[in-house]
Amino acid sequence: MELRQLTYFVTVAEELHFGRAAERLHIVQSAVSMQIQRLERELGAELFDRTPRRVRLTAAGERLLPEAREVLAAADRARAVVAPPPGLRIGTSTGLGTHLDRVLAAFARRAPDVPVELFSLPVAERLARVAGGQLDAAFVRAVEPVSGVRVLPLWPDPLVAALPATHPLAGRAEIGIEELAEVPLALTERRNNPALVDLVVGACYEAGFEPLPGPASGSLQDTPATIGSRPLWTVVYASHARVLRSPRVAFVPFRAPGLALSTGLAVPVSAPPPHLDTLLLACGDHEN
């Protein structure tokens, strides 16, 4: 008796139709009929009462059905015992800096056998892949609602000013954003990160000035590379600034209340990803 034969038997018993069972099993009908006949010969009993108009279980088939299901369930449990745990696919961006390192370290302590695969993608693509099931979760900041995705809040992410190391404000412990009114602002284009751009430009207007336009860059992490040689300023997440090393750039916190965007974890609405609880605990470990 083969597991394949029991699988075919259970499928036919559920469909009570050899053609539909074959479609469900993605094989030809003749293969289903042949395996059922072999099973019947081995057991010495007919399992189905076949007529041109209908198929139904015989008394022997009815007795076999729960036992066959139990055997197949036991086989599935046996496979699960030895199968490697499913991995976790997480969308991320380089701006997370030390946040990501600490979360991954905390997750590894809690689930050392679970592999984690990271995908650094634009935020729109991260959200689309979470909604489509290609990612299990994604770190995002201050995003608009997206169909099929819910965002679980994690922590606030403060921003700091990035200035040329030679600028008079570079040595300050903190600065007010109004002190940057005469320095051109270099930001990514709004379509790349509307929440960030709106936050920074809005803060400038609230401080009483319109920021002088500087060169736009493709991404937040690329902009500081141009800061050292030109009189420009930009913003960088504090967690990312801690991993950047440039003698030509200084990172200065803003005076309270400062600037910050909230970071969250985007997950599918329909079904929670594997190890979500463990990942959230790891984020909590990091936050503390």
Tab-separated table of N, CA, C and O in Angstrom, residues 168-283:
chain	number	residue	atom	x	y	z
A	168	PRO	N	30.218	76.404	10.531
A	168	PRO	CA	30.238	76.899	11.920
A	168	PRO	C	29.265	76.176	12.850
A	168	PRO	O	29.517	76.108	14.067
A	169	LEU	N	28.167	75.634	12.327
A	169	LEU	CA	27.204	74.939	13.175
A	169	LEU	C	27.584	73.486	13.442
A	169	LEU	O	26.955	72.820	14.272
A	170	ALA	N	28.619	72.991	12.761
A	170	ALA	CA	28.935	71.562	12.834
A	170	ALA	C	29.381	71.129	14.230
A	170	ALA	O	29.192	69.968	14.611
A	171	GLY	N	29.953	72.025	14.991
A	171	GLY	CA	30.454	71.650	16.303
A	171	GLY	C	29.445	71.807	17.421
A	171	GLY	O	29.769	71.542	18.588
A	172	ARG	N	28.212	72.210	17.089
A	172	ARG	CA	27.196	72.440	18.118
A	172	ARG	C	26.643	71.119	18.649
A	172	ARG	O	26.574	70.109	17.940
A	173	ALA	N	26.191	71.106	19.904
A	173	ALA	CA	25.563	69.912	20.478
A	173	ALA	C	24.176	69.706	19.903
A	173	ALA	O	23.699	68.569	19.763
A	174	GLU	N	23.497	70.793	19.543
A	174	GLU	CA	22.187	70.729	18.900
A	174	GLU	C	21.934	72.060	18.213
A	174	GLU	O	22.568	73.074	18.553
A	175	ILE	N	21.017	72.073	17.250
A	175	ILE	CA	20.712	73.301	16.531
A	175	ILE	C	19.211	73.418	16.338
A	175	ILE	O	18.476	72.420	16.368
A	176	GLY	N	18.757	74.651	16.142
A	176	GLY	CA	17.389	74.884	15.727
A	176	GLY	C	17.326	74.902	14.213
A	176	GLY	O	18.263	75.384	13.554
A	177	ILE	N	16.252	74.403	13.648
A	177	ILE	CA	16.189	74.318	12.193
A	177	ILE	C	16.226	75.695	11.546
A	177	ILE	O	16.700	75.856	10.418
A	178	GLU	N	15.803	76.733	12.288
A	178	GLU	CA	15.810	78.079	11.719
A	178	GLU	C	17.232	78.577	11.470
A	178	GLU	O	17.456	79.473	10.642
A	179	GLU	N	18.214	78.005	12.143
A	179	GLU	CA	19.610	78.402	11.946
A	179	GLU	C	20.150	77.944	10.595
A	179	GLU	O	21.245	78.344	10.197
A	180	LEU	N	19.390	77.103	9.896
A	180	LEU	CA	19.819	76.593	8.596
A	180	LEU	C	19.153	77.325	7.436
A	180	LEU	O	19.263	76.901	6.293
A	181	ALA	N	18.482	78.441	7.732
A	181	ALA	CA	17.701	79.144	6.711
A	181	ALA	C	18.558	79.622	5.541
A	181	ALA	O	18.073	79.703	4.409
A	182	GLU	N	19.812	79.954	5.772
A	182	GLU	CA	20.672	80.482	4.708
A	182	GLU	C	21.494	79.401	4.016
A	182	GLU	O	22.311	79.711	3.135
A	183	VAL	N	21.284	78.161	4.387
A	183	VAL	CA	22.057	77.060	3.796
A	183	VAL	C	21.137	76.258	2.878
A	183	VAL	O	20.036	75.883	3.284
A	184	PRO	N	21.537	75.999	1.624
A	184	PRO	CA	20.687	75.212	0.724
A	184	PRO	C	20.402	73.800	1.289
A	184	PRO	O	21.266	73.180	1.897
A	185	LEU	N	19.168	73.373	1.075
A	185	LEU	CA	18.722	72.066	1.567
A	185	LEU	C	18.737	71.054	0.425
A	185	LEU	O	18.111	71.263	-0.614
A	186	ALA	N	19.437	69.948	0.624
A	186	ALA	CA	19.475	68.858	-0.360
A	186	ALA	C	18.602	67.714	0.148
A	186	ALA	O	18.880	67.132	1.200
A	187	LEU	N	17.538	67.420	-0.592
A	187	LEU	CA	16.624	66.345	-0.207
A	187	LEU	C	16.325	65.459	-1.411
A	187	LEU	O	16.407	65.912	-2.558
A	188	THR	N	15.965	64.239	-1.147
A	188	THR	CA	15.468	63.388	-2.210
A	188	THR	C	14.176	63.967	-2.773
A	188	THR	O	13.509	64.782	-2.111
A	189	GLU	N	13.816	63.615	-3.982
A	189	GLU	CA	12.578	64.107	-4.561
A	189	GLU	C	11.386	63.591	-3.757
A	189	GLU	O	11.416	62.489	-3.214
A	190	ARG	N	10.338	64.396	-3.706
A	190	ARG	CA	9.192	64.049	-2.861
A	190	ARG	C	8.573	62.710	-3.233
A	190	ARG	O	8.123	61.969	-2.373
A	191	ARG	N	8.554	62.368	-4.519
A	191	ARG	CA	7.935	61.112	-4.934
A	191	ARG	C	8.663	59.907	-4.348
A	191	ARG	O	8.080	58.830	-4.211
A	192	ASN	N	9.945	60.061	-4.008
A	192	ASN	CA	10.701	58.963	-3.413
A	192	ASN	C	10.379	58.762	-1.941
A	192	ASN	O	10.436	57.638	-1.437
A	193	ASN	N	10.070	59.849	-1.232
A	193	ASN	CA	9.826	59.765	0.210
A	193	ASN	C	8.968	60.949	0.640
A	193	ASN	O	9.449	61.893	1.262
A	194	PRO	N	7.661	60.929	0.303
A	194	PRO	CA	6.811	62.094	0.594
A	194	PRO	C	6.720	62.430	2.070
A	194	PRO	O	6.688	63.610	2.446
A	195	ALA	N	6.683	61.421	2.953
A	195	ALA	CA	6.556	61.706	4.385
A	195	ALA	C	7.765	62.479	4.899
A	195	ALA	O	7.632	63.444	5.659
A	196	LEU	N	8.950	62.084	4.479
A	196	LEU	CA	10.170	62.760	4.920
A	196	LEU	C	10.227	64.181	4.389
A	196	LEU	O	10.489	65.137	5.141
A	197	VAL	N	10.004	64.348	3.106
A	197	VAL	CA	10.090	65.675	2.500
A	197	VAL	C	9.053	66.616	3.112
A	197	VAL	O	9.357	67.767	3.451
A	198	ASP	N	7.836	66.144	3.287
A	198	ASP	CA	6.799	66.989	3.880
A	198	ASP	C	7.152	67.384	5.312
A	198	ASP	O	6.902	68.516	5.741
A	199	LEU	N	7.739	66.455	6.059
A	199	LEU	CA	8.112	66.748	7.444
A	199	LEU	C	9.171	67.839	7.501
A	199	LEU	O	9.046	68.818	8.253
A	200	VAL	N	10.222	67.696	6.697
A	200	VAL	CA	11.336	68.636	6.757
A	200	VAL	C	10.931	70.003	6.213
A	200	VAL	O	11.169	71.043	6.851
A	201	VAL	N	10.307	70.031	5.049
A	201	VAL	CA	9.907	71.307	4.456
A	201	VAL	C	8.856	71.989	5.332
A	201	VAL	O	8.891	73.212	5.545
A	202	GLY	N	7.922	71.203	5.882
A	202	GLY	CA	6.919	71.777	6.779
A	202	GLY	C	7.547	72.380	8.020
A	202	GLY	O	7.122	73.442	8.494
A	203	ALA	N	8.578	71.735	8.567
A	203	ALA	CA	9.261	72.275	9.744
A	203	ALA	C	9.957	73.593	9.409
A	203	ALA	O	10.012	74.506	10.239
A	204	CYS	N	10.503	73.685	8.204
A	204	CYS	CA	11.145	74.935	7.796
A	204	CYS	C	10.118	76.070	7.734
A	204	CYS	O	10.366	77.182	8.236
A	205	TYR	N	8.974	75.801	7.145
A	205	TYR	CA	7.930	76.834	7.061
A	205	TYR	C	7.452	77.234	8.449
A	205	TYR	O	7.220	78.418	8.728
A	206	GLU	N	7.305	76.259	9.336
A	206	GLU	CA	6.880	76.571	10.703
A	206	GLU	C	7.922	77.425	11.423
A	206	GLU	O	7.579	78.217	12.309
A	207	ALA	N	9.191	77.246	11.044
A	207	ALA	CA	10.262	78.047	11.652
A	207	ALA	C	10.383	79.421	11.005
A	207	ALA	O	11.233	80.229	11.415
A	208	GLY	N	9.563	79.698	9.974
A	208	GLY	CA	9.516	81.032	9.406
A	208	GLY	C	10.354	81.251	8.173
A	208	GLY	O	10.621	82.400	7.797
A	209	PHE	N	10.766	80.205	7.489
A	209	PHE	CA	11.542	80.414	6.273
A	209	PHE	C	11.230	79.329	5.244
A	209	PHE	O	10.764	78.235	5.580
A	210	GLU	N	11.479	79.669	3.997
A	210	GLU	CA	11.369	78.710	2.903
A	210	GLU	C	12.767	78.185	2.599
A	210	GLU	O	13.684	78.980	2.357
A	211	PRO	N	12.980	76.875	2.634
A	211	PRO	CA	14.351	76.364	2.457
A	211	PRO	C	14.896	76.674	1.072
A	211	PRO	O	14.175	76.613	0.071
A	212	LEU	N	16.173	77.039	1.041
A	212	LEU	CA	16.840	77.265	-0.232
A	212	LEU	C	17.031	75.914	-0.927
A	212	LEU	O	17.520	74.962	-0.315
A	213	PRO	N	16.639	75.817	-2.194
A	213	PRO	CA	16.747	74.509	-2.857
A	213	PRO	C	18.187	74.145	-3.167
A	213	PRO	O	18.959	74.944	-3.703
A	214	GLY	N	18.552	72.943	-2.798
A	214	GLY	CA	19.842	72.381	-3.155
A	214	GLY	C	19.642	71.256	-4.155
A	214	GLY	O	18.525	70.992	-4.595
A	215	PRO	N	20.695	70.557	-4.536
A	215	PRO	CA	20.564	69.468	-5.506
A	215	PRO	C	19.762	68.306	-4.919
A	215	PRO	O	19.924	67.943	-3.749
A	216	ALA	N	18.878	67.745	-5.738
A	216	ALA	CA	18.115	66.566	-5.305
A	216	ALA	C	18.965	65.324	-5.529
A	216	ALA	O	19.752	65.247	-6.469
A	217	SER	N	18.783	64.353	-4.642
A	217	SER	CA	19.521	63.097	-4.790
A	217	SER	C	18.525	61.970	-4.970
A	217	SER	O	17.335	62.106	-4.693
A	218	GLY	N	19.029	60.816	-5.409
A	218	GLY	CA	18.149	59.683	-5.632
A	218	GLY	C	17.678	59.036	-4.352
A	218	GLY	O	16.599	58.466	-4.306
A	219	SER	N	18.463	59.121	-3.291
A	219	SER	CA	18.089	58.448	-2.047
A	219	SER	C	18.680	59.188	-0.866
A	219	SER	O	19.664	59.916	-0.994
A	220	LEU	N	18.081	58.955	0.284
A	220	LEU	CA	18.511	59.645	1.493
A	220	LEU	C	19.956	59.336	1.837
A	220	LEU	O	20.725	60.219	2.222
A	221	GLN	N	20.366	58.070	1.693
A	221	GLN	CA	21.707	57.700	2.112
A	221	GLN	C	22.791	58.219	1.157
A	221	GLN	O	23.954	58.301	1.521
A	222	ASP	N	22.420	58.586	-0.105
A	222	ASP	CA	23.411	59.097	-1.045
A	222	ASP	C	23.756	60.559	-0.802
A	222	ASP	O	24.860	61.000	-1.125
A	223	THR	N	22.811	61.312	-0.239
A	223	THR	CA	22.988	62.761	-0.137
A	223	THR	C	24.207	63.183	0.680
A	223	THR	O	24.927	64.105	0.271
A	224	PRO	N	24.497	62.584	1.856
A	224	PRO	CA	25.651	63.063	2.618
A	224	PRO	C	26.963	63.014	1.866
A	224	PRO	O	27.900	63.751	2.199
A	225	ALA	N	27.061	62.213	0.817
A	225	ALA	CA	28.308	62.134	0.064
A	225	ALA	C	28.655	63.468	-0.595
A	225	ALA	O	29.826	63.759	-0.845
A	226	THR	N	27.641	64.289	-0.892
A	226	THR	CA	27.888	65.587	-1.531
A	226	THR	C	28.033	66.716	-0.518
A	226	THR	O	28.384	67.835	-0.897
A	227	ILE	N	27.765	66.437	0.750
A	227	ILE	CA	27.716	67.504	1.759
A	227	ILE	C	29.099	68.079	2.047
A	227	ILE	O	29.260	69.298	2.209
A	228	GLY	N	30.108	67.222	2.101
A	228	GLY	CA	31.416	67.678	2.574
A	228	GLY	C	32.062	68.747	1.723
A	228	GLY	O	32.835	69.567	2.234
A	229	SER	N	31.779	68.768	0.440
A	229	SER	CA	32.470	69.698	-0.450
A	229	SER	C	31.639	70.911	-0.829
A	229	SER	O	32.123	71.794	-1.555
A	230	ARG	N	30.381	70.994	-0.347
A	230	ARG	CA	29.510	72.100	-0.737
A	230	ARG	C	28.749	72.608	0.488
A	230	ARG	O	28.492	71.840	1.416
A	231	PRO	N	28.385	73.871	0.494
A	231	PRO	CA	27.610	74.413	1.626
A	231	PRO	C	26.149	73.968	1.528
A	231	PRO	O	25.284	74.694	1.032
A	232	LEU	N	25.863	72.767	1.990
A	232	LEU	CA	24.538	72.181	1.936
A	232	LEU	C	24.193	71.575	3.296
A	232	LEU	O	25.076	71.343	4.127
A	233	TRP	N	22.912	71.317	3.504
A	233	TRP	CA	22.509	70.503	4.649
A	233	TRP	C	21.402	69.554	4.205
A	233	TRP	O	20.726	69.769	3.211
A	234	THR	N	21.274	68.486	4.926
A	234	THR	CA	20.203	67.532	4.689
A	234	THR	C	19.846	66.890	6.026
A	234	THR	O	20.358	67.307	7.074
A	235	VAL	N	18.972	65.920	5.991
A	235	VAL	CA	18.617	65.187	7.206
A	235	VAL	C	18.942	63.712	7.001
A	235	VAL	O	18.867	63.181	5.891
A	236	VAL	N	19.294	63.068	8.092
A	236	VAL	CA	19.611	61.639	8.108
A	236	VAL	C	18.985	61.060	9.367
A	236	VAL	O	18.943	61.729	10.413
A	237	TYR	N	18.472	59.851	9.280
A	237	TYR	CA	17.974	59.197	10.482
A	237	TYR	C	19.130	58.996	11.455
A	237	TYR	O	20.229	58.594	11.069
A	238	ALA	N	18.873	59.288	12.724
A	238	ALA	CA	19.934	59.178	13.731
A	238	ALA	C	20.518	57.775	13.774
A	238	ALA	O	21.728	57.598	13.946
A	239	SER	N	19.673	56.754	13.599
A	239	SER	CA	20.162	55.375	13.634
A	239	SER	C	21.098	55.091	12.471
A	239	SER	O	22.032	54.299	12.591
A	240	HIS	N	20.856	55.747	11.329
A	240	HIS	CA	21.732	55.573	10.175
A	240	HIS	C	23.008	56.390	10.331
A	240	HIS	O	24.090	55.953	9.925
A	241	ALA	N	22.887	57.587	10.924
A	241	ALA	CA	24.064	58.429	11.119
A	241	ALA	C	25.117	57.724	11.973
A	241	ALA	O	26.314	57.940	11.784
A	242	ARG	N	24.652	56.868	12.898
A	242	ARG	CA	25.604	56.183	13.782
A	242	ARG	C	26.494	55.192	13.042
A	242	ARG	O	27.540	54.804	13.569
A	243	VAL	N	26.073	54.753	11.855
A	243	VAL	CA	26.900	53.790	11.114
A	243	VAL	C	27.644	54.453	9.956
A	243	VAL	O	28.429	53.795	9.276
A	244	LEU	N	27.368	55.738	9.711
A	244	LEU	CA	28.081	56.450	8.657
A	244	LEU	C	29.405	56.985	9.190
A	244	LEU	O	29.489	57.456	10.316
A	245	ARG	N	30.425	56.910	8.369
A	245	ARG	CA	31.740	57.399	8.781
A	245	ARG	C	32.281	58.308	7.682
A	245	ARG	O	32.592	57.862	6.583
A	246	SER	N	32.356	59.616	7.982
A	246	SER	CA	32.922	60.559	7.027
A	246	SER	C	33.514	61.724	7.788
A	246	SER	O	32.791	62.426	8.507
A	247	PRO	N	34.809	61.955	7.651
A	247	PRO	CA	35.408	63.100	8.351
A	247	PRO	C	34.943	64.440	7.781
A	247	PRO	O	35.153	65.482	8.400
A	248	ARG	N	34.282	64.407	6.623
A	248	ARG	CA	33.851	65.646	5.990
A	248	ARG	C	32.431	66.043	6.362
A	248	ARG	O	31.971	67.124	6.001
A	249	VAL	N	31.713	65.175	7.091
A	249	VAL	CA	30.315	65.434	7.407
A	249	VAL	C	30.108	65.363	8.916
A	249	VAL	O	30.628	64.473	9.592
A	250	ALA	N	29.331	66.316	9.443
A	250	ALA	CA	28.963	66.320	10.859
A	250	ALA	C	27.458	66.091	10.971
A	250	ALA	O	26.682	66.603	10.160
A	251	PHE	N	27.058	65.315	11.980
A	251	PHE	CA	25.648	65.029	12.230
A	251	PHE	C	25.255	65.673	13.550
A	251	PHE	O	25.811	65.343	14.603
A	252	VAL	N	24.305	66.611	13.486
A	252	VAL	CA	23.952	67.416	14.654
A	252	VAL	C	22.464	67.242	14.951
A	252	VAL	O	21.626	67.451	14.071
A	253	PRO	N	22.110	66.879	16.190
A	253	PRO	CA	20.681	66.739	16.531
A	253	PRO	C	19.961	68.082	16.478
A	253	PRO	O	20.556	69.144	16.697
A	254	PHE	N	18.653	68.006	16.199
A	254	PHE	CA	17.817	69.197	16.243
A	254	PHE	C	17.372	69.464	17.682
A	254	PHE	O	17.167	68.534	18.472
A	255	ARG	N	17.199	70.735	17.984
A	255	ARG	CA	16.715	71.120	19.302
A	255	ARG	C	15.280	70.613	19.494
A	255	ARG	O	14.492	70.545	18.557
A	256	ALA	N	14.942	70.219	20.710
A	256	ALA	CA	13.609	69.688	21.034
A	256	ALA	C	12.527	70.676	20.600
A	256	ALA	O	12.727	71.894	20.717
A	257	PRO	N	11.421	70.159	20.043
A	257	PRO	CA	11.010	68.753	20.005
A	257	PRO	C	11.649	67.934	18.900
A	257	PRO	O	11.408	66.727	18.806
A	258	GLY	N	12.447	68.538	18.044
A	258	GLY	CA	13.152	67.799	17.022
A	258	GLY	C	12.249	67.337	15.885
A	258	GLY	O	11.089	67.725	15.773
A	259	LEU	N	12.808	66.496	15.025
A	259	LEU	CA	12.081	65.916	13.897
A	259	LEU	C	12.176	64.398	13.982
A	259	LEU	O	13.243	63.858	14.269
A	260	ALA	N	11.065	63.722	13.712
A	260	ALA	CA	11.070	62.258	13.767
A	260	ALA	C	9.939	61.714	12.904
A	260	ALA	O	8.904	62.353	12.738
A	261	LEU	N	10.154	60.535	12.349
A	261	LEU	CA	9.116	59.777	11.663
A	261	LEU	C	8.949	58.445	12.391
A	261	LEU	O	9.913	57.889	12.914
A	262	SER	N	7.724	57.949	12.400
A	262	SER	CA	7.469	56.672	13.067
A	262	SER	C	7.798	55.514	12.131
A	262	SER	O	7.496	55.557	10.936
A	263	THR	N	8.431	54.490	12.682
A	263	THR	CA	8.733	53.267	11.936
A	263	THR	C	7.735	52.193	12.331
A	263	THR	O	7.390	52.058	13.504
A	264	GLY	N	7.266	51.457	11.338
A	264	GLY	CA	6.332	50.368	11.591
A	264	GLY	C	6.709	49.137	10.804
A	264	GLY	O	7.616	49.156	9.963
A	265	LEU	N	6.003	48.054	11.092
A	265	LEU	CA	6.224	46.787	10.393
A	265	LEU	C	4.987	46.499	9.550
A	265	LEU	O	3.891	46.293	10.086
A	266	ALA	N	5.146	46.505	8.235
A	266	ALA	CA	4.044	46.206	7.322
A	266	ALA	C	3.915	44.701	7.168
A	266	ALA	O	4.897	44.010	6.874
A	267	VAL	N	2.707	44.185	7.387
A	267	VAL	CA	2.437	42.751	7.273
A	267	VAL	C	1.142	42.567	6.482
A	267	VAL	O	0.318	43.470	6.394
A	268	PRO	N	0.940	41.367	5.908
A	268	PRO	CA	-0.304	41.139	5.159
A	268	PRO	C	-1.518	41.152	6.079
A	268	PRO	O	-1.452	40.716	7.231
A	269	VAL	N	-2.634	41.649	5.567
A	269	VAL	CA	-3.876	41.647	6.324
A	269	VAL	C	-4.470	40.252	6.392
A	269	VAL	O	-4.998	39.828	7.416
A	270	SER	N	-4.352	39.500	5.300
A	270	SER	CA	-5.067	38.220	5.186
A	270	SER	C	-4.552	37.161	6.134
A	270	SER	O	-5.329	36.454	6.770
A	271	ALA	N	-3.240	37.009	6.246
A	271	ALA	CA	-2.679	35.951	7.085
A	271	ALA	C	-1.368	36.439	7.686
A	271	ALA	O	-0.528	37.002	6.971
A	272	PRO	N	-1.153	36.243	8.983
A	272	PRO	CA	0.103	36.687	9.590
A	272	PRO	C	1.275	35.882	9.055
A	272	PRO	O	1.142	34.687	8.789
A	273	PRO	N	2.418	36.514	8.850
A	273	PRO	CA	3.576	35.787	8.346
A	273	PRO	C	4.121	34.842	9.408
A	273	PRO	O	3.825	34.988	10.602
A	274	PRO	N	4.919	33.853	9.003
A	274	PRO	CA	5.525	32.972	9.995
A	274	PRO	C	6.455	33.757	10.911
A	274	PRO	O	7.118	34.700	10.487
A	275	HIS	N	6.452	33.385	12.188
A	275	HIS	CA	7.374	33.968	13.176
A	275	HIS	C	7.107	35.444	13.443
A	275	HIS	O	8.002	36.152	13.926
A	276	LEU	N	5.884	35.924	13.147
A	276	LEU	CA	5.599	37.344	13.379
A	276	LEU	C	5.732	37.701	14.851
A	276	LEU	O	6.326	38.727	15.199
A	277	ASP	N	5.192	36.874	15.743
A	277	ASP	CA	5.284	37.177	17.170
A	277	ASP	C	6.734	37.279	17.620
A	277	ASP	O	7.099	38.165	18.406
A	278	THR	N	7.571	36.375	17.116
A	278	THR	CA	8.988	36.402	17.491
A	278	THR	C	9.660	37.663	16.956
A	278	THR	O	10.481	38.290	17.652
A	279	LEU	N	9.330	38.049	15.730
A	279	LEU	CA	9.916	39.258	15.158
A	279	LEU	C	9.503	40.496	15.947
A	279	LEU	O	10.318	41.380	16.215
A	280	LEU	N	8.236	40.561	16.358
A	280	LEU	CA	7.782	41.710	17.143
A	280	LEU	C	8.462	41.745	18.511
A	280	LEU	O	8.802	42.811	19.015
A	281	LEU	N	8.660	40.579	19.119
A	281	LEU	CA	9.394	40.534	20.384
A	281	LEU	C	10.828	41.027	20.184
A	281	LEU	O	11.377	41.730	21.031
A	282	ALA	N	11.421	40.654	19.052
A	282	ALA	CA	12.786	41.129	18.759
A	282	ALA	C	12.813	42.638	18.594
A	282	ALA	O	13.749	43.304	19.038
A	283	CYS	N	11.785	43.181	17.961
A	283	CYS	CA	11.711	44.639	17.829
A	283	CYS	C	11.563	45.295	19.196
A	283	CYS	O	12.115	46.349	19.466
